[in-house]
PDB file of C-alpha atoms and ligand atoms in Angstrom:
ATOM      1  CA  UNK A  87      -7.241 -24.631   1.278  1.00  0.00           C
ATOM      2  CA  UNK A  88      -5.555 -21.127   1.914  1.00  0.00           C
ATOM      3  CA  UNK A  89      -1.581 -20.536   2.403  1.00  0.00           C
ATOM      4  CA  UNK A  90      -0.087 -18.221   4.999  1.00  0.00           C
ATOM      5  CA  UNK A  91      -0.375 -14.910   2.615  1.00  0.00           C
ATOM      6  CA  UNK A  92      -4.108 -16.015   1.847  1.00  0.00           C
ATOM      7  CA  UNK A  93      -4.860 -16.063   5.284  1.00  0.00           C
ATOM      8  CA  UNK A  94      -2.853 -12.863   5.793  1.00  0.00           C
ATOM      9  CA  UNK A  95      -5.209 -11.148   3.730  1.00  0.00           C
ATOM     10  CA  UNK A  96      -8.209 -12.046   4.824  1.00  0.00           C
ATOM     11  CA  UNK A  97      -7.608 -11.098   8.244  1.00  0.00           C
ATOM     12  CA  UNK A  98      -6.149  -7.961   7.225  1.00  0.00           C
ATOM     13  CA  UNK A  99      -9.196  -7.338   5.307  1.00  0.00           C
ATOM     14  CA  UNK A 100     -11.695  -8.303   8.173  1.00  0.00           C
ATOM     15  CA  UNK A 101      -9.554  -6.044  10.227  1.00  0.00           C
ATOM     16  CA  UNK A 102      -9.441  -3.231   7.928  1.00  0.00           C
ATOM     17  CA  UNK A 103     -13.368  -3.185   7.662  1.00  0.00           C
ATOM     18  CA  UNK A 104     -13.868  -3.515  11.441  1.00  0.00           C
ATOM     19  CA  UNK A 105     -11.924  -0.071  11.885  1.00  0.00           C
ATOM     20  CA  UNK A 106     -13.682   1.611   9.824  1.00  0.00           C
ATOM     21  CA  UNK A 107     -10.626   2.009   6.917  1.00  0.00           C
ATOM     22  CA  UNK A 108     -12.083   0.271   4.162  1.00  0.00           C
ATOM     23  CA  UNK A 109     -15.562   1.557   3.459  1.00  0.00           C
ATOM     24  CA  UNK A 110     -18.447   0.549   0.870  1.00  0.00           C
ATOM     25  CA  UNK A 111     -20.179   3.434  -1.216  1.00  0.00           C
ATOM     26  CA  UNK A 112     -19.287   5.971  -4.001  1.00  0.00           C
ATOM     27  CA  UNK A 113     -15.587   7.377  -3.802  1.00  0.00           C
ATOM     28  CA  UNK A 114     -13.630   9.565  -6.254  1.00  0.00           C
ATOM     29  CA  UNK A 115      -9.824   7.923  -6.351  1.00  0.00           C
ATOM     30  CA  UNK A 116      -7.174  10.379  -7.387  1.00  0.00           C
ATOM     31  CA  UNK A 117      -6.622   9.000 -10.692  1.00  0.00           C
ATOM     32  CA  UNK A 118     -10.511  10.646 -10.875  1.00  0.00           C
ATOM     33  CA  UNK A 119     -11.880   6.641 -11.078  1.00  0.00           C
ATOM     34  CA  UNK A 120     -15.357   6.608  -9.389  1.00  0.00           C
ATOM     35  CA  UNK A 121     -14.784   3.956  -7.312  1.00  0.00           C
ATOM     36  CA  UNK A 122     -17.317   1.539  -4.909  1.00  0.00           C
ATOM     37  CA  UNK A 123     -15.028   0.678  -2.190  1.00  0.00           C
ATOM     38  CA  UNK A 124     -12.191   3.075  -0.348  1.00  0.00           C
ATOM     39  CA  UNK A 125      -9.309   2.452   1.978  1.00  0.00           C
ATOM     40  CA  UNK A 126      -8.167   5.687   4.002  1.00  0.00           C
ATOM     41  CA  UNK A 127      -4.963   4.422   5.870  1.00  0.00           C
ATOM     42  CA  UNK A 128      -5.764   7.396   8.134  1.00  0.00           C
ATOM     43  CA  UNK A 129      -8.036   5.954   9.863  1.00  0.00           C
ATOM     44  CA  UNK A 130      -5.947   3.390  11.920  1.00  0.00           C
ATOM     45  CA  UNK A 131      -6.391   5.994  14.391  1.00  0.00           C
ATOM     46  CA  UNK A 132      -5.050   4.344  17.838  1.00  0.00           C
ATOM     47  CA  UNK A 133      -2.353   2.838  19.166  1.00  0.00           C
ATOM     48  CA  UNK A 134      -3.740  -0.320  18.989  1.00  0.00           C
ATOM     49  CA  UNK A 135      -4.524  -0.203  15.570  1.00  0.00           C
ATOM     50  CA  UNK A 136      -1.609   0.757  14.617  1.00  0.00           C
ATOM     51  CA  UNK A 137       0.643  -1.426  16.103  1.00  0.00           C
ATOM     52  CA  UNK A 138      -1.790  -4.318  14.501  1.00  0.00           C
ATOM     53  CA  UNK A 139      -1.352  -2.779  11.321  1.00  0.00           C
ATOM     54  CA  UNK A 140       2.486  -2.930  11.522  1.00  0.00           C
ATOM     55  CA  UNK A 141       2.485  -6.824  12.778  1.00  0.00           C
ATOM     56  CA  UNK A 142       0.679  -7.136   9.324  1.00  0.00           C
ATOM     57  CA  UNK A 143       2.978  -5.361   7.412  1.00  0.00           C
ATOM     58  CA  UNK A 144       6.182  -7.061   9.044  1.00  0.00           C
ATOM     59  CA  UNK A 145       4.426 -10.228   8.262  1.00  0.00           C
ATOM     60  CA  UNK A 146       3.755 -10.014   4.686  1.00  0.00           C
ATOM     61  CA  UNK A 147       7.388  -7.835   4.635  1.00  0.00           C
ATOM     62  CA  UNK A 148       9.562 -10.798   6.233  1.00  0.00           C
ATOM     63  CA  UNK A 149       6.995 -13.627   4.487  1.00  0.00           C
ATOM     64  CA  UNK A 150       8.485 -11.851   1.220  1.00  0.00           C
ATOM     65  CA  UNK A 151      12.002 -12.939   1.670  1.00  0.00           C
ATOM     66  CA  UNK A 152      12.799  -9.565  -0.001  1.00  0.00           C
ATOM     67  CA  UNK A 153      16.502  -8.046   1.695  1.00  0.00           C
ATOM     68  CA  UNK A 154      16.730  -4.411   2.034  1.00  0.00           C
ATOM     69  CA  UNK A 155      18.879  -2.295   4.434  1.00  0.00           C
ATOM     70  CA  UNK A 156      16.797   0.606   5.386  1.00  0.00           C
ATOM     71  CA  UNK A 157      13.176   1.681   5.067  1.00  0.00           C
ATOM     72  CA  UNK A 158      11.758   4.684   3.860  1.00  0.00           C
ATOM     73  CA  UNK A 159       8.353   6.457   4.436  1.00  0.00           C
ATOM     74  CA  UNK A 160       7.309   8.774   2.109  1.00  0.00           C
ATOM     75  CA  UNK A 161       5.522  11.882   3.385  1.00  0.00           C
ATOM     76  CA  UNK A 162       2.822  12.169   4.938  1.00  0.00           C
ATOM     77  CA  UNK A 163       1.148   8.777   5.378  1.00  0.00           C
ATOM     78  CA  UNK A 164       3.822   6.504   4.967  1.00  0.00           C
ATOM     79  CA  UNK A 165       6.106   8.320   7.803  1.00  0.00           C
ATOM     80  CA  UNK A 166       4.018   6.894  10.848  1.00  0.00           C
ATOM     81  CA  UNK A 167       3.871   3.567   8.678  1.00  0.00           C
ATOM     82  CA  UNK A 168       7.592   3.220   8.058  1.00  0.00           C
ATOM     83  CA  UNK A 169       7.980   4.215  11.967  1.00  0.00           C
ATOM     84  CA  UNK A 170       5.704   1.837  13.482  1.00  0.00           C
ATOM     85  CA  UNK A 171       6.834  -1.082  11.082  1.00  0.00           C
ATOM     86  CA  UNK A 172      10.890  -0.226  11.550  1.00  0.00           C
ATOM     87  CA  UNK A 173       9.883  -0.804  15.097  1.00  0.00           C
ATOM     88  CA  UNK A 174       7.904  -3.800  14.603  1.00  0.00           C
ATOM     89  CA  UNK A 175      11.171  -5.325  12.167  1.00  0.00           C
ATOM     90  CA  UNK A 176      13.518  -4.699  14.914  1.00  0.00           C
ATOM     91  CA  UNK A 177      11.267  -6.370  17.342  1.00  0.00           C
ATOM     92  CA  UNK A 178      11.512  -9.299  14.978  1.00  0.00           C
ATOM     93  CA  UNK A 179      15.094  -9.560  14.767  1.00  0.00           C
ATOM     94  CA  UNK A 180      15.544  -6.685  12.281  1.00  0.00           C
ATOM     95  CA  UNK A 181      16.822  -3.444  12.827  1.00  0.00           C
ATOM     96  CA  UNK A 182      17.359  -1.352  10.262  1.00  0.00           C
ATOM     97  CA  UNK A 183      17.743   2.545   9.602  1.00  0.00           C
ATOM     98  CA  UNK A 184      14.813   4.652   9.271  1.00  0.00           C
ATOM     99  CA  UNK A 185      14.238   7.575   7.186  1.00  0.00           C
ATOM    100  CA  UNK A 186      11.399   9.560   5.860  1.00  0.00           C
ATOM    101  CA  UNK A 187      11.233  13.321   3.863  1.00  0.00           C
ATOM    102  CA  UNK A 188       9.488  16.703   4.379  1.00  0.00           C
ATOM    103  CA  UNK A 189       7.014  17.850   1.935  1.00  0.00           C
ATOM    104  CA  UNK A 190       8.422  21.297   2.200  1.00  0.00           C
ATOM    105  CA  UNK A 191      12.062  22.406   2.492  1.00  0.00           C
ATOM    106  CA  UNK A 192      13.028  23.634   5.603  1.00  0.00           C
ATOM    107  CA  UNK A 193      15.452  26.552   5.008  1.00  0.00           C
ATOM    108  CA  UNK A 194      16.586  26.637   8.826  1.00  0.00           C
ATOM    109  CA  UNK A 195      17.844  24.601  10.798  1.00  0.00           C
ATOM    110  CA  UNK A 196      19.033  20.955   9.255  1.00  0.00           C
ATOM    111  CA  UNK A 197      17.678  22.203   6.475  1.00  0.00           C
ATOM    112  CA  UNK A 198      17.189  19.737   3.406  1.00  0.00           C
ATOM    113  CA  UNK A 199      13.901  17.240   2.895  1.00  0.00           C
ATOM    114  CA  UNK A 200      15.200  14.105   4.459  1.00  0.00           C
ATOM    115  CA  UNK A 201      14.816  13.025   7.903  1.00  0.00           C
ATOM    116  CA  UNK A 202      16.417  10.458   9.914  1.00  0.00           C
ATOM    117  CA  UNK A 203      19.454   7.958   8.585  1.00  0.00           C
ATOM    118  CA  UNK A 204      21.005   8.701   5.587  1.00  0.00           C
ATOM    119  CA  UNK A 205      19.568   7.210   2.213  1.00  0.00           C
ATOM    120  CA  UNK A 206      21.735   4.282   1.718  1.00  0.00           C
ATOM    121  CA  UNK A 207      21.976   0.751   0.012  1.00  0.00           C
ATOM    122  CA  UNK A 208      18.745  -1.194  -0.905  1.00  0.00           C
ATOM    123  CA  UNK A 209      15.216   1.488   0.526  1.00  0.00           C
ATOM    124  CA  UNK A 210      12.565  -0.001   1.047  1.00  0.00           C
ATOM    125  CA  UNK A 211       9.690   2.038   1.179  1.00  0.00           C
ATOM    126  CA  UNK A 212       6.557   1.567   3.125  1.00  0.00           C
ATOM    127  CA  UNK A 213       3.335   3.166   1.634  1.00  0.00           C
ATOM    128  CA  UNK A 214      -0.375   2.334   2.156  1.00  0.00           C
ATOM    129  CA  UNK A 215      -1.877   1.875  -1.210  1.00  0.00           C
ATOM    130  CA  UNK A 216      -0.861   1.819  -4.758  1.00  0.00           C
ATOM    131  CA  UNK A 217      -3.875   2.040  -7.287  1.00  0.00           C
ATOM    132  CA  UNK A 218      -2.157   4.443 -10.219  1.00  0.00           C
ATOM    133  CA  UNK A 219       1.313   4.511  -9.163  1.00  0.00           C
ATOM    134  CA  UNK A 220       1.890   8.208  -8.827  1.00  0.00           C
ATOM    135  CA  UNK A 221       2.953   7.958  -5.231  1.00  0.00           C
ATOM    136  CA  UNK A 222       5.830   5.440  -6.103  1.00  0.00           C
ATOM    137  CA  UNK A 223       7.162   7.313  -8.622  1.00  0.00           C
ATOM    138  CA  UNK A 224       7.753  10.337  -6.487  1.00  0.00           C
ATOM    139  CA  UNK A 225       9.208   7.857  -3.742  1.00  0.00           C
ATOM    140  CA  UNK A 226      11.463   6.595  -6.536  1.00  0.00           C
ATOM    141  CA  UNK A 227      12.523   9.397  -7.396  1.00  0.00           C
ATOM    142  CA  UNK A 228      13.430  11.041  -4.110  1.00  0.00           C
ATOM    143  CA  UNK A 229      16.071   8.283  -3.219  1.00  0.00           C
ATOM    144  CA  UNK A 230      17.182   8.005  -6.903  1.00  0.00           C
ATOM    145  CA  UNK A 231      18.161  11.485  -6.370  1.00  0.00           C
ATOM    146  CA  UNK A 232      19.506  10.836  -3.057  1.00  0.00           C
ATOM    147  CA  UNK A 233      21.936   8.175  -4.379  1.00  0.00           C
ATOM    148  CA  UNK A 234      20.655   5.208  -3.253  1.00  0.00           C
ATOM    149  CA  UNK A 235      18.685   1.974  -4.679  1.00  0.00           C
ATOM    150  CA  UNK A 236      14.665   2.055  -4.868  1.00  0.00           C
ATOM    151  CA  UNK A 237      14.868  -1.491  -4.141  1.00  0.00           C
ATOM    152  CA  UNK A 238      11.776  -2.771  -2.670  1.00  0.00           C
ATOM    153  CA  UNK A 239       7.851  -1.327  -1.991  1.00  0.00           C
ATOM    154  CA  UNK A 240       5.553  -2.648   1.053  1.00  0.00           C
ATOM    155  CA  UNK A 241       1.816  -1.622   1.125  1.00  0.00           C
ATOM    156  CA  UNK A 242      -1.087  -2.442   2.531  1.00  0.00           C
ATOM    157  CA  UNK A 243      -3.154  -2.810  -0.683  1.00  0.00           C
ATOM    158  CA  UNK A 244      -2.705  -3.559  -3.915  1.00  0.00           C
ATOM    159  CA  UNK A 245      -6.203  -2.476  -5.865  1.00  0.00           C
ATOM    160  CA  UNK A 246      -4.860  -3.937  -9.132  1.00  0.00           C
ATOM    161  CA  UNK A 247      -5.995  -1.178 -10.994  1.00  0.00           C
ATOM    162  CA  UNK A 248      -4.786  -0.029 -14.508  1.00  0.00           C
ATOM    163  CA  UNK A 249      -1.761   2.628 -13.978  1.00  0.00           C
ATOM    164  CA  UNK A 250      -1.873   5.964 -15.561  1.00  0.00           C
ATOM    165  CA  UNK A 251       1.137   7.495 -17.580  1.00  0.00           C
ATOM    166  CA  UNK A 252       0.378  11.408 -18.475  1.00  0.00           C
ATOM    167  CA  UNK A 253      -3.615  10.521 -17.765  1.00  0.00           C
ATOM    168  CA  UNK A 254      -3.816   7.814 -19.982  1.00  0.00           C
ATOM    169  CA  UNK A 255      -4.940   4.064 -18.492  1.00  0.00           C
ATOM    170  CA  UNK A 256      -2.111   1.835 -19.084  1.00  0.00           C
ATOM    171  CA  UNK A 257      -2.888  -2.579 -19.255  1.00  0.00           C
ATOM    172  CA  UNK A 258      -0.807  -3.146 -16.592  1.00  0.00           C
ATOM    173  CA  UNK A 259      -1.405  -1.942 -12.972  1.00  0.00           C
ATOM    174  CA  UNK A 260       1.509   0.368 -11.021  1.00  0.00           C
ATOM    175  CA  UNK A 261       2.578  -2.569  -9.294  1.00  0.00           C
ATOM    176  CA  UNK A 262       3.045  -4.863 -12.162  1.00  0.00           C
ATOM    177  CA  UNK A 263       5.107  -1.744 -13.358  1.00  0.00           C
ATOM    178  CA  UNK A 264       7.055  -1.699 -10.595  1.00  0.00           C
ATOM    179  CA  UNK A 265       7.873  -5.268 -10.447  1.00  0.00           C
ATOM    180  CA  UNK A 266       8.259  -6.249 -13.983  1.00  0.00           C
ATOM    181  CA  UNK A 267       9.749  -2.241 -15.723  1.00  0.00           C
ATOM    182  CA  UNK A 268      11.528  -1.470 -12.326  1.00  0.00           C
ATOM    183  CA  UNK A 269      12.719  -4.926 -11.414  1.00  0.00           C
ATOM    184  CA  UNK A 270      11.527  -4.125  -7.502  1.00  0.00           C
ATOM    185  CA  UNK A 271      10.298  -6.470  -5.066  1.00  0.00           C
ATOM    186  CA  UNK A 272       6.818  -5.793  -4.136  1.00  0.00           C
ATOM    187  CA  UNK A 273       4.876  -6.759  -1.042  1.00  0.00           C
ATOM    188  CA  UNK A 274       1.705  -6.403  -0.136  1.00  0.00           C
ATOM    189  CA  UNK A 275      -0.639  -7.560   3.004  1.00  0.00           C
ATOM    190  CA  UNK A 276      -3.925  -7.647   0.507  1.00  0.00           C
ATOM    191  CA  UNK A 277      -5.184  -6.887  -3.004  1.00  0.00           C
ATOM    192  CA  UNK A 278      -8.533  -6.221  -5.263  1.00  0.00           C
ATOM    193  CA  UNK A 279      -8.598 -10.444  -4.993  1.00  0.00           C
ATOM    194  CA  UNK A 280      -8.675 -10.620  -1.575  1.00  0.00           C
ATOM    195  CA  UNK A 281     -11.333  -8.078  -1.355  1.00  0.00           C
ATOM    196  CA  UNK A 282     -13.780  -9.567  -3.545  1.00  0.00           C
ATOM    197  CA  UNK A 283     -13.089 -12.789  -1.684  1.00  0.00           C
ATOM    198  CA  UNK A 284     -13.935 -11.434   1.550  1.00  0.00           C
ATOM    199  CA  UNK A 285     -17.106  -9.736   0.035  1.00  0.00           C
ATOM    200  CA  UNK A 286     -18.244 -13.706  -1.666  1.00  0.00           C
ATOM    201  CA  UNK A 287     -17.644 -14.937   1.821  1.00  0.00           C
ATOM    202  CA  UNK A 288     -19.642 -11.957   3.915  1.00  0.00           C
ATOM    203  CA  UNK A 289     -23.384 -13.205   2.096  1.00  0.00           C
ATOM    204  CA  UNK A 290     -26.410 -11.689   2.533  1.00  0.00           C
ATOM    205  CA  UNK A 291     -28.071  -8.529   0.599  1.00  0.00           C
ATOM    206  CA  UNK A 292     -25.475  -6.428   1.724  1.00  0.00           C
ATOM    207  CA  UNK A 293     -21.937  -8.217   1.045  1.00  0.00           C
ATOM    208  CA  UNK A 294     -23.288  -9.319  -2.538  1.00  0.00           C
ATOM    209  CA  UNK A 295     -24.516  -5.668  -3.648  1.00  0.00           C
ATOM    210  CA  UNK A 296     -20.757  -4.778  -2.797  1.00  0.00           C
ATOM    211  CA  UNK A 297     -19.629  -7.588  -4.353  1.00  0.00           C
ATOM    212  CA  UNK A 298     -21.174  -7.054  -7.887  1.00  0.00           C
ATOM    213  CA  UNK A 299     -19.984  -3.197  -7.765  1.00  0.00           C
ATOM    214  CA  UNK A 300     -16.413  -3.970  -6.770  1.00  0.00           C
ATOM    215  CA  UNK A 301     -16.519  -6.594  -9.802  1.00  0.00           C
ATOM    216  CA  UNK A 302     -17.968  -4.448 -12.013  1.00  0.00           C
ATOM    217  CA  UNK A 303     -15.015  -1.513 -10.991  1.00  0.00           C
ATOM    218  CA  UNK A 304     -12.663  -4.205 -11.843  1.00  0.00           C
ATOM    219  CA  UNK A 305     -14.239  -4.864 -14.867  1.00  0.00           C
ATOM    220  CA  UNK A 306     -13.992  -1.444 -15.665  1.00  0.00           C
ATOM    221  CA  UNK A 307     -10.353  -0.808 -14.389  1.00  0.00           C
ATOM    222  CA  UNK A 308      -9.029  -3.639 -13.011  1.00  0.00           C
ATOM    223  CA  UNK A 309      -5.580  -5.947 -14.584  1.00  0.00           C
ATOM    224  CA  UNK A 310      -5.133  -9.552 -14.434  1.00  0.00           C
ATOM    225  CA  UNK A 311      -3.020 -10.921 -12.363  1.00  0.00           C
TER     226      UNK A 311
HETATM  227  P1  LIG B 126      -1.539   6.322  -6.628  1.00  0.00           P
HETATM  228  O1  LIG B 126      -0.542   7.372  -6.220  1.00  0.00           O
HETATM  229  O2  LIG B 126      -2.311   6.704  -7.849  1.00  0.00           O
HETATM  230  O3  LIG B 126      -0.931   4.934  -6.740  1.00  0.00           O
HETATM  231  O4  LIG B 126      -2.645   6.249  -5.525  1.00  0.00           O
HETATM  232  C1  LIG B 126      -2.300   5.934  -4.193  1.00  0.00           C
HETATM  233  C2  LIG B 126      -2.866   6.986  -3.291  1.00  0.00           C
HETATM  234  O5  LIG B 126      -4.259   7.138  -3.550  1.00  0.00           O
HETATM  235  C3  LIG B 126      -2.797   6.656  -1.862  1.00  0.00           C
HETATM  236  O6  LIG B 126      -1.570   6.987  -1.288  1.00  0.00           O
HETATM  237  C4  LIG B 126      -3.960   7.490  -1.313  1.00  0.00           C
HETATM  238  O7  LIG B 126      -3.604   8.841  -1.199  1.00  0.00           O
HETATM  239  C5  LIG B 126      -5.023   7.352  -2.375  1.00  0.00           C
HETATM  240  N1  LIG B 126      -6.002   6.229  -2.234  1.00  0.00           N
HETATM  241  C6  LIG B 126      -6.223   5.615  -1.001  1.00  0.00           C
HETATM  242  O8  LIG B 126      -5.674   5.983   0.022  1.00  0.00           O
HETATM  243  N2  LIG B 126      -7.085   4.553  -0.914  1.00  0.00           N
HETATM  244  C7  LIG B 126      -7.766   4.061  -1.973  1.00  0.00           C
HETATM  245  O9  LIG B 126      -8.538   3.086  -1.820  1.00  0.00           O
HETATM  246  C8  LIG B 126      -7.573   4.689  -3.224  1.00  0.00           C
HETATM  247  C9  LIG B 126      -6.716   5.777  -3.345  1.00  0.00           C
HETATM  248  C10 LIG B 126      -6.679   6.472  -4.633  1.00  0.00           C
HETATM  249  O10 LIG B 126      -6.986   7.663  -4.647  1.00  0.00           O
HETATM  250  O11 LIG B 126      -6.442   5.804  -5.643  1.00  0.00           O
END
């Protein structure tokens, strides 16, 4: 029978494909993978939908047990997610300091690349997908240089895909590295497993033609857990 997380993740899943933000076809990832399945974070378009996505989230965030004292959204997709899930947190009993950076430097003004409270203590930051870690590593690197701890990572999917390091596929995916080279907590609301269990469950022509390409991609790319 399933646990909490199990469930977690298949109604994220469910949810995710009912919006419209994970799709089935032919989809170039940025590590230049050709891949058979897509999820564009983007596309929680509404308020509704996005204040679903951040109940999901805080779920899978608080389920974690993982202690952090701020969170952190890296620009540009993960600002709306760390802001809708900071609210979410304190609506749960925990409210903590928000912060998030510019792409650009503002030379006016404030000035500077950070936004909101200062970079302090353990960050978590709150991303949408990792596949080849080269988002984390520029989050990690932004409050490194700030001064404070890269403690913790939320997203919405793992795809358990081999990282890159300078182009090359690596055996172990970005948020294995993460977790086991960075010693951070890691927490996601669903991964490539869930996926493929959703996709077994769906049937007909349909589900299993996406199930045997999204197998065969993780054939190809994928890690063990
Ligand atoms: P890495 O930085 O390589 O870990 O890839 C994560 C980023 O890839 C995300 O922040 C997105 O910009 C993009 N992406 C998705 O949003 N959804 C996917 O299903 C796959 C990717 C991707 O290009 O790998």
């Amino acid at each position: 029978s399933m646990d909490g997380a199990d469930r977690l993740a298949q109604e994220f899943v469910q949810f995710a494909v009912d919006s419209g933000v994970l799709r089935f076809g032919e989809f170039k990832t940025k590590a230049g993978r050709l891949s058979p399945y897509f999820f564009n974070a983007g596309l929680f378009d509404d308020g509704a939908k996005m204040a679903r996505l951040a109940e999901f989230y805080a779920k899978a965030i608080l389920a974690s047990g993982m202690e952090f004292d701020m969170v952190f959204g890296p620009a540009y997709k993960g600002i709306p997610l760390a802001a809708t899930v900071a609210v979410e947190l304190a609506r749960n009993g925990k409210n903590v300091p928000f912060a998030y950076n510019r792409k650009e430097a503002k030379d006016h003004g404030e000035g500077g690349t950070l936004v909101g409270a200062p970079l302090k203590g353990r960050v978590l930051i709150i991303d949408d997908v990792m596949s080849a870690g080269t988002a984390a590593r520029e989050s990690i690197a932004i409050i490194k240089a700030a001064g404070a701890e890269p403690y913790a990572v939320a997203i919405a999917l793992d795809r358990q895909e081999m990282a890159t390091e300078n182009g090359q596929d690596v055996p172990h995916s970005a948020v294995q590295y993460v977790r086991n080279q960075l010693g951070m907590k890691v927490s996601t609301i669903a991964k490539l497993a869930d996926l493929l269990l959703y996709l077994e469950n769906q049937g007909g022509d349909a589900g299993s033609a996406h199930h045997e390409r999204v197998l065969a991609y993780r054939q190809r790319y994928g890690v063990n857990d």
